[in-house]
Coordinates of C-alpha atoms (C1' of nucleotides) in Angstrom, one line a residue:
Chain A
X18 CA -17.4 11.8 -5.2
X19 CA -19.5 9.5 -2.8
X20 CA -18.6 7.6 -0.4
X21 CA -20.5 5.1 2.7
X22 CA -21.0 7.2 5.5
X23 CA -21.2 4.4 8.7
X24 CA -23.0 6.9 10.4
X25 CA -26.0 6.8 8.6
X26 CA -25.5 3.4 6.7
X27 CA -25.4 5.6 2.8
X28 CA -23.2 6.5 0.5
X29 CA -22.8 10.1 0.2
X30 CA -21.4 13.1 -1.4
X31 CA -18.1 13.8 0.1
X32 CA -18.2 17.7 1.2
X33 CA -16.4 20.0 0.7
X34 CA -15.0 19.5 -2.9
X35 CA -11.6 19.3 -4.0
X36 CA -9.4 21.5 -3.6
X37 CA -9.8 21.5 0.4
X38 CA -8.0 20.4 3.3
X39 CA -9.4 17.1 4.5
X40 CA -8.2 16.0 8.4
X41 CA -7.9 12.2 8.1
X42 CA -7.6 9.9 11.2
X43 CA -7.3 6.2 11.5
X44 CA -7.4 3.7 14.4
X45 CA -3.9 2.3 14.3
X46 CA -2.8 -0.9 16.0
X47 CA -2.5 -2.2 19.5
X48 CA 0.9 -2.8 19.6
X49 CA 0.7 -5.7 21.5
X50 CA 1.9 -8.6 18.8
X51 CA 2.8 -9.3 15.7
X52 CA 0.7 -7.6 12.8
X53 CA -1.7 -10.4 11.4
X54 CA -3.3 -10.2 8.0
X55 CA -6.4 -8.1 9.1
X56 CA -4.1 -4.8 10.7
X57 CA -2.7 -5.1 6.7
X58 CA -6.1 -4.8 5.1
X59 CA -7.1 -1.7 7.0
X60 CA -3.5 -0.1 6.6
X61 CA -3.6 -0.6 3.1
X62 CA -7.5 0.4 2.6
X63 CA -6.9 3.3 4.3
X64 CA -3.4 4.5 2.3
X65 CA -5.4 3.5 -0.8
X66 CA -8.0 5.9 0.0
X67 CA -5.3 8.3 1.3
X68 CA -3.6 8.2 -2.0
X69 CA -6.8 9.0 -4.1
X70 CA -8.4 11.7 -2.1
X71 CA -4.8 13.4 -2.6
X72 CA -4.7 12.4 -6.4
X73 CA -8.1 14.1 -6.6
X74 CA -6.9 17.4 -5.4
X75 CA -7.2 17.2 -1.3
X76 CA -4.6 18.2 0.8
X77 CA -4.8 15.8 3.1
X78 CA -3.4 15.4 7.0
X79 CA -3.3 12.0 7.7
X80 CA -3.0 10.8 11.2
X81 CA -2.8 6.9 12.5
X82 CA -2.3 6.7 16.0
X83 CA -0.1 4.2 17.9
X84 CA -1.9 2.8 20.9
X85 CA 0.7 1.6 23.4
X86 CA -1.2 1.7 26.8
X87 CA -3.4 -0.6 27.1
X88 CA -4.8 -3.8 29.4
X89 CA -3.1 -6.3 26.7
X90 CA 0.2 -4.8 26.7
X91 CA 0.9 -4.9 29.9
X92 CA -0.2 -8.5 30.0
X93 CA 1.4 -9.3 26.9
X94 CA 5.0 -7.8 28.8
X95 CA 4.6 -9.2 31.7
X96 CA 3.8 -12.9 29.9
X97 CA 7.3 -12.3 28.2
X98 CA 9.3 -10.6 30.7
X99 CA 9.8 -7.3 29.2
X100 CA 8.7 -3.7 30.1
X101 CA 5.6 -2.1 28.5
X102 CA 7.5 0.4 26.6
X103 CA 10.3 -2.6 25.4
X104 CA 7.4 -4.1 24.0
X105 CA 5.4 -1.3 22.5
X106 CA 8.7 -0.4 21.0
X107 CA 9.6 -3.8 19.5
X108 CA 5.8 -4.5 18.1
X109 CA 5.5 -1.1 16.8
X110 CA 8.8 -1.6 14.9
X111 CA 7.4 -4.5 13.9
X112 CA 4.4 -3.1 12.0
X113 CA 5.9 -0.3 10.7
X114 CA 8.5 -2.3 8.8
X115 CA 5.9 -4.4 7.5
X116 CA 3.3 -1.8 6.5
X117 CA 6.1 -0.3 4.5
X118 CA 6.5 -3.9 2.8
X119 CA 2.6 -3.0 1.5
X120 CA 3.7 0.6 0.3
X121 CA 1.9 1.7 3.0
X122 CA 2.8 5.7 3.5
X123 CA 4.1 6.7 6.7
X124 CA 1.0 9.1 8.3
X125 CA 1.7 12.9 8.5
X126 CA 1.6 12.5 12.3
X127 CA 1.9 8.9 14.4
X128 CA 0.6 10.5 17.7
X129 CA 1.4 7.6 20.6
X130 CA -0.8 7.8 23.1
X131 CA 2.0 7.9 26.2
X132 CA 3.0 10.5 24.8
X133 CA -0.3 12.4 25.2
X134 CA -1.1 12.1 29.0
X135 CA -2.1 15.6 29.2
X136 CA -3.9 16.2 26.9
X137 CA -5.9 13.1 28.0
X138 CA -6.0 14.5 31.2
X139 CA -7.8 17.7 30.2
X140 CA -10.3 15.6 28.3
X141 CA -11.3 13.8 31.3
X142 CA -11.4 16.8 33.6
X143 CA -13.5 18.7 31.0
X144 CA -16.1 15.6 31.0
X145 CA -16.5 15.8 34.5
X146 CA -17.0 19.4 34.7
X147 CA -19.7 19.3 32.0
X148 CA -21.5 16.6 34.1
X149 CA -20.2 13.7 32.0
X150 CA -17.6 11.9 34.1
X151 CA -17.2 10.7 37.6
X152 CA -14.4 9.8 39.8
X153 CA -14.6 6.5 41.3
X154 CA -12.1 4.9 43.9
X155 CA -9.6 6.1 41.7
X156 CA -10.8 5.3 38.2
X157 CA -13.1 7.9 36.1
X158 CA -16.2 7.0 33.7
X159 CA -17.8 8.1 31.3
X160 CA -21.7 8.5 31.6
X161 CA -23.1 6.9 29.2
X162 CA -26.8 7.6 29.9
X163 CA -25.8 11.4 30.3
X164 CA -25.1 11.4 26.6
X165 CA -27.8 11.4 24.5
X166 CA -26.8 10.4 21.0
X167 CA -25.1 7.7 22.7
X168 CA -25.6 4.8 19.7
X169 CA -26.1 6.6 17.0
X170 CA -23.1 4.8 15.2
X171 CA -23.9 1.6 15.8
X172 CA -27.0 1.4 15.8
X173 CA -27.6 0.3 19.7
X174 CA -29.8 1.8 21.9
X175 CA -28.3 1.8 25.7
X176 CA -31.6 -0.2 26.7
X177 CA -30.9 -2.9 24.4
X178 CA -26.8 -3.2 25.5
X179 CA -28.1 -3.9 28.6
X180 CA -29.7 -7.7 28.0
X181 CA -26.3 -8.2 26.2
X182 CA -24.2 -10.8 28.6
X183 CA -20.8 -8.9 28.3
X184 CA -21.3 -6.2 29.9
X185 CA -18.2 -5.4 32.3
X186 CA -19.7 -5.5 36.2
X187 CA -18.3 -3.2 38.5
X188 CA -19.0 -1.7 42.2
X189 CA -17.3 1.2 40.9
X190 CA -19.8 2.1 37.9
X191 CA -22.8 4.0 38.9
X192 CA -24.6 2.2 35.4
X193 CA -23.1 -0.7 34.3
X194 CA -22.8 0.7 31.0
X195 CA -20.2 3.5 32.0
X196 CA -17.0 2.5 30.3
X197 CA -13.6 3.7 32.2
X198 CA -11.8 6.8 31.1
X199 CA -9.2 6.6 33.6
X200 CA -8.2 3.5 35.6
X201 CA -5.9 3.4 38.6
X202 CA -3.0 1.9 38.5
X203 CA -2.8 -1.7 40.1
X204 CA 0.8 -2.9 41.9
X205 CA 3.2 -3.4 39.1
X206 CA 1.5 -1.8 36.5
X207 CA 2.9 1.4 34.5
X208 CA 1.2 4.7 35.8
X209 CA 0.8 8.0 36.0
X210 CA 0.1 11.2 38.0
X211 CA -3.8 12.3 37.5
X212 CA -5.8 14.4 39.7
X213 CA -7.5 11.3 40.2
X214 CA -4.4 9.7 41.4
X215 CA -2.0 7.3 39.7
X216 CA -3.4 5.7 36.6
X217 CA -4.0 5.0 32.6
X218 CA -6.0 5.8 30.7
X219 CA -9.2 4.1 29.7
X220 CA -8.6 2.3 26.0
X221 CA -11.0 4.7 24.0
X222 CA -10.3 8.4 25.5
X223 CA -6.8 8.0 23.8
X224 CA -8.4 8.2 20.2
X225 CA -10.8 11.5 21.1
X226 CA -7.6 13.4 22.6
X227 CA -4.9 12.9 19.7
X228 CA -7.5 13.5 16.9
X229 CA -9.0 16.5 18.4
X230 CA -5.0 17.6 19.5
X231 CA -3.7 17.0 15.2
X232 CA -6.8 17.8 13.4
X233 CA -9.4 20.2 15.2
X234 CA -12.9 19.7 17.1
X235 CA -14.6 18.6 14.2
X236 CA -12.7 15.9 12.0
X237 CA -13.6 15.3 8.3
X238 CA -12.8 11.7 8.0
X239 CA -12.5 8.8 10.8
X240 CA -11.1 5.5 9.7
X241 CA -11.1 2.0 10.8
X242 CA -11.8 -1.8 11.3
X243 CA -15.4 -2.4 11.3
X244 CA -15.2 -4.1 14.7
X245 CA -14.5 -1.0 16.0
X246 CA -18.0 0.6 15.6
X247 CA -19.2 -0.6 18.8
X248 CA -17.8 -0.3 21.5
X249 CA -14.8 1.9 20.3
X250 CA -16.1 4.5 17.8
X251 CA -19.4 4.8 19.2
X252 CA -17.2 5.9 22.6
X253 CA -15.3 8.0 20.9
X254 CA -18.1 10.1 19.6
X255 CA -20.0 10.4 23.3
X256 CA -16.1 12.2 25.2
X257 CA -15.2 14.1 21.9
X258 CA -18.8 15.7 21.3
X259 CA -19.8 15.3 24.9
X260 CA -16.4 17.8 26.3
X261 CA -16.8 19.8 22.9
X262 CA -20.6 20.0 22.2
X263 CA -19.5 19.8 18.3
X264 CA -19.9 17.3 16.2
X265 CA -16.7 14.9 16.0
X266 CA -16.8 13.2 12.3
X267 CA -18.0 14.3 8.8
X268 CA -17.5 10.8 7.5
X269 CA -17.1 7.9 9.3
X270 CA -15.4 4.7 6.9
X271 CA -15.0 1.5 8.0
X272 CA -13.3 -1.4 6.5
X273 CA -14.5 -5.2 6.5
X274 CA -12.6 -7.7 8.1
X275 CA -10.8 -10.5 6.9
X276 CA -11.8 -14.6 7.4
X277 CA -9.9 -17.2 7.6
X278 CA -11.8 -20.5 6.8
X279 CA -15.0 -18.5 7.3
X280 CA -13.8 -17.2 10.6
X281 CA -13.0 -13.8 11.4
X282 CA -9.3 -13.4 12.2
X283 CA -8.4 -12.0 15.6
X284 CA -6.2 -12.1 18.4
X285 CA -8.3 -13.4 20.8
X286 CA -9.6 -16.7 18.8
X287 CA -6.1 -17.4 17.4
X288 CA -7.3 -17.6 13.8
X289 CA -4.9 -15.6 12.4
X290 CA -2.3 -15.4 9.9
X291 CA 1.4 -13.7 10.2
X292 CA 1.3 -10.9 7.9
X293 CA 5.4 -10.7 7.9
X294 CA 5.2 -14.2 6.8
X295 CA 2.6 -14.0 3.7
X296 CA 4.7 -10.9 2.7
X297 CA 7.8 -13.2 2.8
X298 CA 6.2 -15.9 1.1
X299 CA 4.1 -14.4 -1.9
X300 CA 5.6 -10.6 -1.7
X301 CA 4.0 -7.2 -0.6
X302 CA 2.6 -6.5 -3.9
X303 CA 0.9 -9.5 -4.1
X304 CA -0.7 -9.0 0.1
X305 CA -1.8 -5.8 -1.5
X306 CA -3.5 -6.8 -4.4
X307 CA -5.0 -9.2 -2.5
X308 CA -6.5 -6.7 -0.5
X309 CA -7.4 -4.5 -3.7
X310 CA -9.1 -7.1 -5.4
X311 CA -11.9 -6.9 -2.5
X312 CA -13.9 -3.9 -2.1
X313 CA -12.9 -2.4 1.1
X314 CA -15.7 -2.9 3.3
X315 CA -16.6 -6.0 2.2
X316 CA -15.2 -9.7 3.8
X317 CA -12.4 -10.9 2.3
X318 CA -12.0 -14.6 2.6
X319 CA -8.5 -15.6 2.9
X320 CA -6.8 -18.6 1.6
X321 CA -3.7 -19.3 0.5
X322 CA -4.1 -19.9 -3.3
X323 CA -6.0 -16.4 -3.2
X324 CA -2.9 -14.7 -2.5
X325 CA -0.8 -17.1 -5.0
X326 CA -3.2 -16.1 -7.5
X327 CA -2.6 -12.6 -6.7
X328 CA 1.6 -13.4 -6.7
X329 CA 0.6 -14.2 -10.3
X330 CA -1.4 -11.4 -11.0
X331 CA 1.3 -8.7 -9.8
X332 CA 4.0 -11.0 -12.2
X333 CA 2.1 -10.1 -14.8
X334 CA 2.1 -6.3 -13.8
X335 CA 6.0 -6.8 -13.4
X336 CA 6.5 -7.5 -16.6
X337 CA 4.3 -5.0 -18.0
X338 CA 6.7 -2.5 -16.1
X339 CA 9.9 -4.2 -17.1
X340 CA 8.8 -3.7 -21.0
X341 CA 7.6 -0.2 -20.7
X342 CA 9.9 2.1 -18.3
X343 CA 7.9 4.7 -16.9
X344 CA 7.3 7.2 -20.6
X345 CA 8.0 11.1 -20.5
X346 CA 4.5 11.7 -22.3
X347 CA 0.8 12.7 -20.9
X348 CA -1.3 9.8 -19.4
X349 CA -4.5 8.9 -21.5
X350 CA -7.1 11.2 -20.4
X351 CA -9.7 8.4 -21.2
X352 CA -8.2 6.3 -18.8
X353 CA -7.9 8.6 -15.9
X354 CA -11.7 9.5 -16.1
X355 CA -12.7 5.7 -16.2
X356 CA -10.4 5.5 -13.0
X357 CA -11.8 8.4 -11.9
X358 CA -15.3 7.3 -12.4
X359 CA -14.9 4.0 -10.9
X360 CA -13.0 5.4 -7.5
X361 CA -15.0 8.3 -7.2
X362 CA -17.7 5.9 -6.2
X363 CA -17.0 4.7 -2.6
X364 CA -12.9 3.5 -3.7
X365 CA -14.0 0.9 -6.2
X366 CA -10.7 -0.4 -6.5
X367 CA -11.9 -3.8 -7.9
X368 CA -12.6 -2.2 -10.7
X369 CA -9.3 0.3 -10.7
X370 CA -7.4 -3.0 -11.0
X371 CA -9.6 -4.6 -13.6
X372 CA -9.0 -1.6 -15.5
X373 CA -5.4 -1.5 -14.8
X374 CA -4.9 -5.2 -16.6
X375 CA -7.0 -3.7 -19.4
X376 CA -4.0 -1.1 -19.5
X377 CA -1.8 -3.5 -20.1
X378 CA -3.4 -5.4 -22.6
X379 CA -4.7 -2.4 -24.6
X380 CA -0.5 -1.6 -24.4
X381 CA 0.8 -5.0 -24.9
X382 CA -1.1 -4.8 -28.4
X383 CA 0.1 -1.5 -29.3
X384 CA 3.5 -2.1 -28.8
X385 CA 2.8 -5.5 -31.0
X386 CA 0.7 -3.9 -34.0
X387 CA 3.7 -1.0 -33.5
X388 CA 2.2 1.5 -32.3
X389 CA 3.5 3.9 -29.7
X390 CA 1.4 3.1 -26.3
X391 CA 3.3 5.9 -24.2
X392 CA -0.4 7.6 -23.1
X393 CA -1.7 4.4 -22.1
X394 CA 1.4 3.1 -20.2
X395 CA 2.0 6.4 -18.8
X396 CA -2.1 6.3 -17.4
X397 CA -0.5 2.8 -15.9
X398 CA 2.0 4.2 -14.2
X399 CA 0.0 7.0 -12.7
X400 CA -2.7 4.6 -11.8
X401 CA -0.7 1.8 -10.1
X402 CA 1.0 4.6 -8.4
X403 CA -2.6 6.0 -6.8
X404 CA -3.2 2.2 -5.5
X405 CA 0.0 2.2 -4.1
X406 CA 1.0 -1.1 -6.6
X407 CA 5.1 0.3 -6.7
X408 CA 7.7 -1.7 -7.6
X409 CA 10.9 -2.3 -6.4
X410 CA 13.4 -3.1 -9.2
X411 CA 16.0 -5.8 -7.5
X412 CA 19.8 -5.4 -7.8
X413 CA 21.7 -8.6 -8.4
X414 CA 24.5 -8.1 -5.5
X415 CA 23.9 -11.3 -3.5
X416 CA 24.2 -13.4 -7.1
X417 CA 28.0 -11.6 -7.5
X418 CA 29.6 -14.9 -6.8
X419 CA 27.8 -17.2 -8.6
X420 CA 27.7 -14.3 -11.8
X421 CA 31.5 -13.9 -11.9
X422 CA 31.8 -17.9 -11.7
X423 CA 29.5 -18.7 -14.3
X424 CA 30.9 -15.4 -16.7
X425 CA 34.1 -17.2 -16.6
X426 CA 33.0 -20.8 -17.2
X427 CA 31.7 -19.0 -20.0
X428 CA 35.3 -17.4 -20.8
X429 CA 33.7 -14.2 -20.4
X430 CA 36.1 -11.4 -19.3
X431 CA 34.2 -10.2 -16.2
X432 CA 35.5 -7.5 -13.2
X433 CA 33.2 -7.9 -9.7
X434 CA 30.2 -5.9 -10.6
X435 CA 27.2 -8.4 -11.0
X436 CA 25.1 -6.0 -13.4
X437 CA 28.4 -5.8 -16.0
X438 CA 28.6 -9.5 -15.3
X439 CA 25.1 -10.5 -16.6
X440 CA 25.7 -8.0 -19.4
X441 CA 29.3 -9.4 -20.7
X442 CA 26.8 -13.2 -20.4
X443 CA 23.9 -11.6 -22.6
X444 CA 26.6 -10.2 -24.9
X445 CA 28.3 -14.2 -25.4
X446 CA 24.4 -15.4 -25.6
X447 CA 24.0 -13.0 -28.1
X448 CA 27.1 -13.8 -30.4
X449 CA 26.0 -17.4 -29.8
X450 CA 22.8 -16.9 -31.1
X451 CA 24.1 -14.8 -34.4
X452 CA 26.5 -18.1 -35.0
X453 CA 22.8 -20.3 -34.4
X454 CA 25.1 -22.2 -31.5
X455 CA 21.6 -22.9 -29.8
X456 CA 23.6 -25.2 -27.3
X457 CA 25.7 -22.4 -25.9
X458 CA 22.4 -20.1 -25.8
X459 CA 20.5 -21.9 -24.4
X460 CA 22.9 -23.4 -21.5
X461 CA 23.7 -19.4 -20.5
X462 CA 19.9 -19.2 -20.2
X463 CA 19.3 -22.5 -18.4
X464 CA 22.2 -21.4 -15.9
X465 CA 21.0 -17.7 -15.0
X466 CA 17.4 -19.2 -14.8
X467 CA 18.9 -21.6 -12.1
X468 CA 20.0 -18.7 -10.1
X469 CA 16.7 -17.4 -10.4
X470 CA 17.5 -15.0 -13.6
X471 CA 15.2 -15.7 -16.2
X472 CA 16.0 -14.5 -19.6
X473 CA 13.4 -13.4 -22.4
X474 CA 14.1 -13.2 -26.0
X475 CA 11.9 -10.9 -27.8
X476 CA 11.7 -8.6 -31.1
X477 CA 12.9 -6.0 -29.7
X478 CA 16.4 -8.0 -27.7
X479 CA 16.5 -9.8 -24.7
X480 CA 15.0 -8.6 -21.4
X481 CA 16.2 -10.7 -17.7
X482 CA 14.1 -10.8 -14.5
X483 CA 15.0 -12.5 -11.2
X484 CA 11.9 -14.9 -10.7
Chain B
rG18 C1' -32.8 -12.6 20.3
rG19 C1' -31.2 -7.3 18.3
rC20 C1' -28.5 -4.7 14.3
rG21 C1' -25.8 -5.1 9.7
rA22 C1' -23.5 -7.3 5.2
rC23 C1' -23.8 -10.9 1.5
rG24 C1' -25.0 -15.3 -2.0
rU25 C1' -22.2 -14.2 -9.9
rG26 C1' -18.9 -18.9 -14.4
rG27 C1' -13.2 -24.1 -12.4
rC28 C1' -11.4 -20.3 -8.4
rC29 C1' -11.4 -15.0 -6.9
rG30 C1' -14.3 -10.8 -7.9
rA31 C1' -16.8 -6.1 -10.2
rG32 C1' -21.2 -4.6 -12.5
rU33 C1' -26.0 -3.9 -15.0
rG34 C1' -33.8 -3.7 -16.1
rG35 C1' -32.4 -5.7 -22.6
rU36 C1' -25.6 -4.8 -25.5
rU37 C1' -17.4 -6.9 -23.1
rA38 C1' -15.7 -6.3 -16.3
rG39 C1' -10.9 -7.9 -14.9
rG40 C1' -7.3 -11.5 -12.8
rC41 C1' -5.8 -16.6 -12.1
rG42 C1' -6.4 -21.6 -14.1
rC43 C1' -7.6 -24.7 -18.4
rG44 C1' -8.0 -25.6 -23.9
rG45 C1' -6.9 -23.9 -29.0
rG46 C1' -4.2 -20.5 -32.2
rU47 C1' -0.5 -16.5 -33.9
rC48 C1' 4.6 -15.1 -33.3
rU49 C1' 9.4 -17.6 -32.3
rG50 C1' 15.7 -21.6 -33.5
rC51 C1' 13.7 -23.5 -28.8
rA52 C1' 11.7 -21.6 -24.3
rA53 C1' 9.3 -17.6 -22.1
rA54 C1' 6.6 -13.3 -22.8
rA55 C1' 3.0 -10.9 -25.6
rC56 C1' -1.5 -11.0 -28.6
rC57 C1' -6.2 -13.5 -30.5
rC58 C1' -10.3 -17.1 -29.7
rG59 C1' -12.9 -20.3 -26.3
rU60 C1' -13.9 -21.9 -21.2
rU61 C1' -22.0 -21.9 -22.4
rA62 C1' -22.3 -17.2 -14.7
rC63 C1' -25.7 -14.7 -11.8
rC64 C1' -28.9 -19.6 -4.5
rC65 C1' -34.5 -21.1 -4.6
rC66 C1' -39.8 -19.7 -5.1
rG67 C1' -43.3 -16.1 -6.2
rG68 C1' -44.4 -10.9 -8.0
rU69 C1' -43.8 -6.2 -11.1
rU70 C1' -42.3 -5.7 -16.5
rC71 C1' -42.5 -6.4 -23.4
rA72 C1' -37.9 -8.0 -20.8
rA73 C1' -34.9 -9.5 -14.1
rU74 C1' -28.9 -11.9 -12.5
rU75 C1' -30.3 -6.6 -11.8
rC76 C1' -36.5 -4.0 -8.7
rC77 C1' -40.3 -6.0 -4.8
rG78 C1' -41.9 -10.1 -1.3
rG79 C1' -40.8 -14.8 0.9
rG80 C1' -37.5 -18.9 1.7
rC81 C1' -32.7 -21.2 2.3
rG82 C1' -27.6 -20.5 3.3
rU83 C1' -22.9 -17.8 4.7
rC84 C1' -20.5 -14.0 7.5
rG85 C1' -19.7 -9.7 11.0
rC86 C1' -21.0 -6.8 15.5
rC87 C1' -23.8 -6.9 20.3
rU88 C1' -18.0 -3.9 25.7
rC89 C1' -10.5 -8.0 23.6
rC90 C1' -10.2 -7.1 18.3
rA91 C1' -8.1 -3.8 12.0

RNA sequence: GGCGACGUGGCCGAGUGGUUAGGCGCGGGUCUGCAAAACCCGUUACCCCGGUUCAAUUCCGGGCGUCGCCUCCA
């Protein structure tokens, strides 16, 4: 299988071939605010491709870090009165509950960066003894001049980042190019003991430590927003290979970012959109086929009928499932080669999902010419499952009042259970229907689909879904 | 300015040197007590200009336009 290798700008064969262990890290958030629709993309890109490489035979480790030191943070707590581990704590909390509204898998390891001081430490220390590092009035940098591959990710040569306006200007830099491993600890701010005094570490060295710690010297996969190629990626390669001489990454993948009226969304600008709240609105399914619909490393434009359309999309996928439970029968082989074929090449999902709808027609008509589909709805289920497209099926337990009420307007005998509830109303619709009292029928059915149960009368008996 | 990505039908979005993506929407039909669902048919696509070729949306060159990165960012 291929896939688009940053470093290097081409697609190529992934090495070594299933079966192998694969070591998998991804940049995880800042936990620093509310997850906004971009942190989704990249969680879900990245579980996607987790989910195939494992389907294809990998045994995977999968590690995406928390970052919870960090310049913003401690802004971001002191702007809102809280400590920085109350609010690490609280945002982190935050995205995990809404990455698990995607069907995003928890990683193998979530490795927190306060929680690896040492090892930061000894990354740092073994920079400075190769020549790398300096100590200055109680911060440490990194060398970037004493590196020499220094660019090779992004694409920037050190003499060009220097005519670039942003560049941070400090007395304590011997180049102005030297990023900060280390930083002491200003009044008020969290800290800790280094051989160089109190301090933090730097925002990048965090990344090199816990991926080195979980998955070795040398790391098959790294994973992550493309705006993190330069600075943060590119940094990461100079203090892993620059303390270990090795290379750090086989394959470096890096997903595109997300625009909202043709503006990137990020923190900084404000252009953003609550993830939490498009989940609430339009459902997790329909966030992450969204998200599926794009190829990963391309934009995705967002807009709001984009992810209505996509609502509709996964309805349609819904009701696929609610006609076909999963089958006890072998998937079609024909279908898991096309899905094969199609994913194999850099995680074409766009296509995965195209083929997925033609799984449900190609099933749909089956069933209707009487056929038995269970091959091709069993490739659907194993499919869907591989993009992470799961659904929940919903229990009817906040509708228990309203069910018993309306069972017994209907002088149906009913106990307290909601499920035997709708049942015992089917049952009257049914008897209703035998007796062709289309009034009664259809009032049942114009009352459930008022409490948001919408009733389906097919060949083969009635089916019910809450809308 | 440097580096990179991209311009496909009403909308989104794959793909291909000549032959069906797919979804949503819209129109027609089949089925059905009605409704919904499902299925079938249609909705005449590839930014512009050159070039290569028997043939280009697909390859090459140029133009126009959009977006990202260039030390906060997923």
């Amino acid at each position: 299988m291929r896939v688009f290798n940053t470093l290097g700008r081409v697609l190529t064969e992934l090495e070594p071939a299933p079966p192998a262990r694969l070591g998998m890290y991804v940049c995880g958030p800042t936990v620093q605010s509310e997850p906004h629709l971009g942190h989704g993309r990249s969680a879900v890109a990245f579980d996607t491709i987790r989910r195939y490489l494992r389907w294809r035979g990998y045994d995977v480790t999968y590690v995406r870090n928390v970052t919870d030191i960090e310049d913003k943070i401690i802004a971001a707590a002191q702007e809102r009165g809280m400590s920085v581990p109350e609010l690490a704590e609280e945002m982190s909390a935050r995205f995990a509950e809404t990455f698990a509204a995607l069907a995003v898998e928890a990683p193998d390891v979530e490795p927190r960066a306060t929680e690896h001081i040492p090892e930061i430490i000894e990354l740092i220390a073994r920079l400075i003894d190769r020549g790398l590092a300096y100590p200055s009035g109680g911060d440490v940098y990194f060398s970037v001049r004493g590196f020499e591959g220094y660019g090779k990710l992004s694409g920037r040569r050190p003499d060009e980042l220097l005519s670039g306006a942003r560049v941070e200007v400090s007395d304590a830099k011997q180049d102005p190019l030297d990023f900060a491993l280390w930083k002491a600890a200003k009044p008020g701010e969290p800290w800790w003991h280094s051989p160089w005094g109190r301090g933090r570490p730097g925002w990048h060295i965090e990344c090199s430590a816990m991926a080195m710690k979980y998955l070795g010297e040398t790391i098959d996969i790294h994973g992550g927003g493309n705006d993190l190629i330069f600075p943060h990626h590119e940094n990461e390669i100079a203090q892993s290979e620059g303390a270990t001489g090795k290379p750090f990454v086989q394959y470096w993948l890096h997903n595109g970012m997300v625009n909202l009226a043709g503006e990137k969304m990020s923190k900084s600008t404000g252009v953003l959109v609550d993830l939490a709240e498009a989940i609430r609105r339009f459902g997790g399914m329909a966030v992450r086929l969204l998200y599926l619909r794009a190829h990963y490393r391309s934009p995705l434009e967002f807009r709001e009928e984009l992810v209505a359309d996509a609502a509709a999309a996964v309805e349609r996928l819904d009701r696929f499932r609610r006609r076909f439970p999963p089958p006890d029968a072998a998937a079609d082989p024909e279908a898991l080669e096309r899905f094969r074929r199609v994913m194999d090449d850099d995680f074409g999902t766009p296509e995965a999902v195209g083929l997925l709808f033609d799984l449900v027609r190609e099933a749909n008509r089956m069933a209707d010419e009487g056929q038995d589909p269970a091959g091709i709805v069993a490739a659907f289920y194993e499919i869907a499952g591989v993009l992470g497209l799961v659904f929940a099926s919903t229990g009817l337990d906040d509708l228990a009042d309203p069910l018993v009420s309306l069972a017994a307007e209907f002088g149906v005998e009913v106990d307290g259970d909601p499920v035997a509830c709708l049942e015992s109303l089917l049952a009257r619709r049914r008897r209703a229907r035998e007796e062709r009292d289309w009034p009664v029928a259809d009032a049942i059915r114009d009352r459930l689909d008022a409490l948001g149960i919408v009733v389906e009368d097919s060949a083969d008996g009635t089916r019910w879904h809450r809308r």
